[in-house]
Structure formats: structure tokens, C-alpha cells
Amino acid sequence: MPVSADLAKQLDKAYEEKSVAEVLDSPVAALSGVSEGDAEKLEAAFGIKTVRDLGTNKYFRLAAALAEVDALAK
């Protein structure tokens, strides 16, 4: 099922016209608000190099799930 979303505000300008698959395979600095320095720290700490790595990282997924459980409990 095709999905359409306006990601312009969430991505750096160079990545705004890329497909979701291309963005997922891009460096995490493609995300608006994530600097090259942030990306280096994510790689050093967690081995995260791409947006896909960030989205599938077990620690980030667990934190997101816990936050969602908490939000639903309120």
C-alpha cells in the first residue's frame, strides 16, 4: 500500500525529495536537527550509521515502546 507523507520539515533539504527507502539508507544527519557531531556520537556509542540503524536500534525501540505504554496509561 503506497504511503504519502510530507517529510520536508523532518529532513535536511538535500533529502527532502528522496524515497523513504533512500532516506532510511542515508546517514542519520539527514534528519533535521541531527548534526554531523551527533551522528558521530551515535555511531561511537551504538554503531548507528543510517536512519534505518537508528529506527531499528533495540535501545531506541525499547525507549519508544515504554514512552508509548506510559502515554496510553494516562
Coordinates of N, CA and C in Angstrom, one line a residue:
M1 N 0.8 -1.2 0.0 CA 0.0 0.0 0.0 C 0.9 1.2 0.0
P2 N 0.8 2.1 -1.0 CA 1.6 3.3 -1.0 C 1.2 4.3 0.1
V3 N 2.2 4.9 0.7 CA 2.0 5.8 1.8 C 2.6 7.2 1.3
S4 N 1.9 8.2 1.6 CA 2.4 9.6 1.2 C 2.5 10.4 2.5
A5 N 3.6 11.1 2.6 CA 3.9 11.9 3.8 C 4.8 13.0 3.5
D6 N 4.5 14.2 4.0 CA 5.4 15.3 3.8 C 6.5 15.4 4.9
L7 N 7.6 15.0 4.5 CA 8.7 14.9 5.5 C 9.7 16.1 5.4
A8 N 9.3 17.1 4.6 CA 10.2 18.2 4.4 C 10.7 18.8 5.7
K9 N 9.9 19.0 6.7 CA 10.3 19.6 8.0 C 11.1 18.6 8.8
Q10 N 11.1 17.4 8.6 CA 11.8 16.4 9.4 C 13.2 16.0 8.8
L11 N 13.4 16.4 7.5 CA 14.7 16.1 6.8 C 15.4 17.3 6.4
D12 N 16.8 17.1 6.3 CA 17.6 18.2 5.7 C 17.2 18.3 4.3
K13 N 17.4 19.5 3.8 CA 16.9 19.9 2.4 C 17.4 18.9 1.4
A14 N 18.6 18.4 1.5 CA 19.2 17.5 0.4 C 18.5 16.2 0.4
Y15 N 17.7 15.9 1.4 CA 17.0 14.6 1.4 C 15.5 14.6 1.3
E16 N 15.0 15.9 1.1 CA 13.5 16.1 1.0 C 12.8 15.3 -0.1
E17 N 13.5 15.2 -1.2 CA 12.9 14.5 -2.4 C 13.2 13.0 -2.5
K18 N 13.9 12.5 -1.6 CA 14.3 11.1 -1.6 C 13.1 10.2 -1.2
S19 N 13.1 9.0 -1.6 CA 12.1 8.0 -1.2 C 12.4 7.6 0.2
V20 N 11.4 7.0 0.8 CA 11.6 6.5 2.2 C 12.8 5.5 2.3
A21 N 12.9 4.6 1.3 CA 14.0 3.7 1.3 C 15.3 4.4 1.2
E22 N 15.4 5.4 0.4 CA 16.6 6.2 0.3 C 17.0 6.9 1.6
V23 N 16.0 7.5 2.2 CA 16.2 8.2 3.5 C 16.7 7.2 4.5
L24 N 16.0 6.0 4.6 CA 16.4 5.0 5.6 C 17.9 4.6 5.4
D25 N 18.4 4.6 4.2 CA 19.8 4.2 4.0 C 20.7 5.4 4.0
S26 N 20.2 6.6 4.4 CA 21.1 7.8 4.5 C 21.7 7.9 5.9
P27 N 22.7 8.7 6.0 CA 23.3 9.0 7.3 C 22.3 9.6 8.2
V28 N 22.4 9.4 9.5 CA 21.4 9.9 10.5 C 21.4 11.5 10.4
A29 N 22.4 12.1 10.0 CA 22.5 13.6 9.8 C 21.5 14.0 8.8
A30 N 20.9 13.1 8.0 CA 19.8 13.5 7.1 C 18.6 14.0 7.8
L31 N 18.4 13.6 9.1 CA 17.3 14.0 9.9 C 17.5 15.5 10.4
S32 N 16.5 16.3 10.2 CA 16.6 17.7 10.6 C 16.9 17.7 12.1
G33 N 17.9 18.5 12.5 CA 18.2 18.6 13.9 C 19.3 17.6 14.4
V34 N 19.7 16.7 13.6 CA 20.8 15.8 13.9 C 22.0 16.3 13.2
S35 N 23.0 16.8 13.9 CA 24.2 17.3 13.3 C 25.2 16.2 13.0
E36 N 26.3 16.5 12.3 CA 27.3 15.6 12.0 C 28.0 15.1 13.3
G37 N 28.1 16.0 14.2 CA 28.7 15.6 15.5 C 27.8 14.7 16.3
D38 N 26.5 14.9 16.2 CA 25.5 14.0 16.8 C 25.6 12.6 16.2
A39 N 25.7 12.6 14.9 CA 25.8 11.3 14.1 C 27.1 10.6 14.5
E40 N 28.2 11.3 14.7 CA 29.4 10.6 15.1 C 29.3 10.0 16.5
K41 N 28.6 10.7 17.4 CA 28.4 10.2 18.7 C 27.5 8.9 18.7
L42 N 26.4 9.0 17.9 CA 25.5 7.8 17.8 C 26.3 6.6 17.2
E43 N 27.2 6.8 16.3 CA 28.0 5.7 15.7 C 28.9 5.2 16.8
A44 N 29.6 6.1 17.5 CA 30.6 5.6 18.5 C 29.9 4.9 19.6
A45 N 28.7 5.3 20.1 CA 28.0 4.7 21.2 C 27.2 3.5 20.9
F46 N 26.6 3.5 19.7 CA 25.6 2.4 19.4 C 25.9 1.8 18.0
G47 N 26.9 2.2 17.3 CA 27.1 1.6 15.9 C 26.1 2.1 14.9
I48 N 25.4 3.2 15.2 CA 24.4 3.7 14.3 C 25.0 4.5 13.2
K49 N 24.8 4.2 12.0 CA 25.3 4.9 10.8 C 24.2 5.5 10.0
T50 N 23.1 4.8 9.9 CA 22.0 5.2 9.0 C 20.7 5.5 9.8
V51 N 19.8 6.1 9.1 CA 18.4 6.4 9.7 C 17.8 5.0 10.0
R52 N 18.0 4.0 9.1 CA 17.5 2.7 9.4 C 18.0 2.1 10.7
D53 N 19.4 2.3 10.9 CA 20.0 1.8 12.1 C 19.4 2.4 13.3
L54 N 19.1 3.7 13.2 CA 18.5 4.5 14.4 C 17.1 3.9 14.7
G55 N 16.4 3.8 13.6 CA 15.0 3.3 13.8 C 14.8 1.9 14.2
T56 N 15.8 1.1 14.0 CA 15.7 -0.3 14.4 C 16.6 -0.7 15.6
N57 N 17.3 0.3 16.2 CA 18.2 0.1 17.3 C 17.3 -0.4 18.5
K58 N 17.7 -1.5 19.1 CA 16.9 -2.1 20.2 C 16.7 -1.2 21.4
Y59 N 17.7 -0.3 21.7 CA 17.5 0.6 22.8 C 16.6 1.7 22.5
F60 N 16.6 2.2 21.3 CA 15.7 3.3 20.9 C 14.3 2.8 20.8
R61 N 14.2 1.6 20.2 CA 12.9 0.9 20.1 C 12.2 0.7 21.4
L62 N 13.0 0.2 22.4 CA 12.5 -0.1 23.7 C 12.1 1.2 24.4
A63 N 12.9 2.3 24.3 CA 12.5 3.6 24.9 C 11.2 4.1 24.3
A64 N 11.1 4.0 22.9 CA 9.9 4.5 22.3 C 8.6 3.6 22.7
A65 N 8.8 2.3 22.9 CA 7.7 1.5 23.3 C 7.3 1.8 24.8
L66 N 8.3 2.0 25.6 CA 8.0 2.4 27.0 C 7.3 3.8 27.1
A67 N 7.7 4.7 26.3 CA 7.0 6.0 26.2 C 5.6 5.9 25.8
E68 N 5.4 5.0 24.8 CA 4.0 4.8 24.3 C 3.1 4.1 25.3
V69 N 3.6 3.1 26.0 CA 2.9 2.5 27.1 C 2.5 3.5 28.2
D70 N 3.5 4.4 28.5 CA 3.2 5.4 29.5 C 2.1 6.4 29.0
A71 N 2.2 6.8 27.8 CA 1.2 7.7 27.2 C -0.2 7.1 27.2
L72 N -0.3 5.8 26.9 CA -1.6 5.1 26.8 C -2.1 4.9 28.2
A73 N -1.3 4.8 29.2 CA -1.7 4.6 30.6 C -2.3 5.9 31.2
K74 N -2.1 7.0 30.6 CA -2.6 8.3 31.2 C -4.0 8.6 30.7

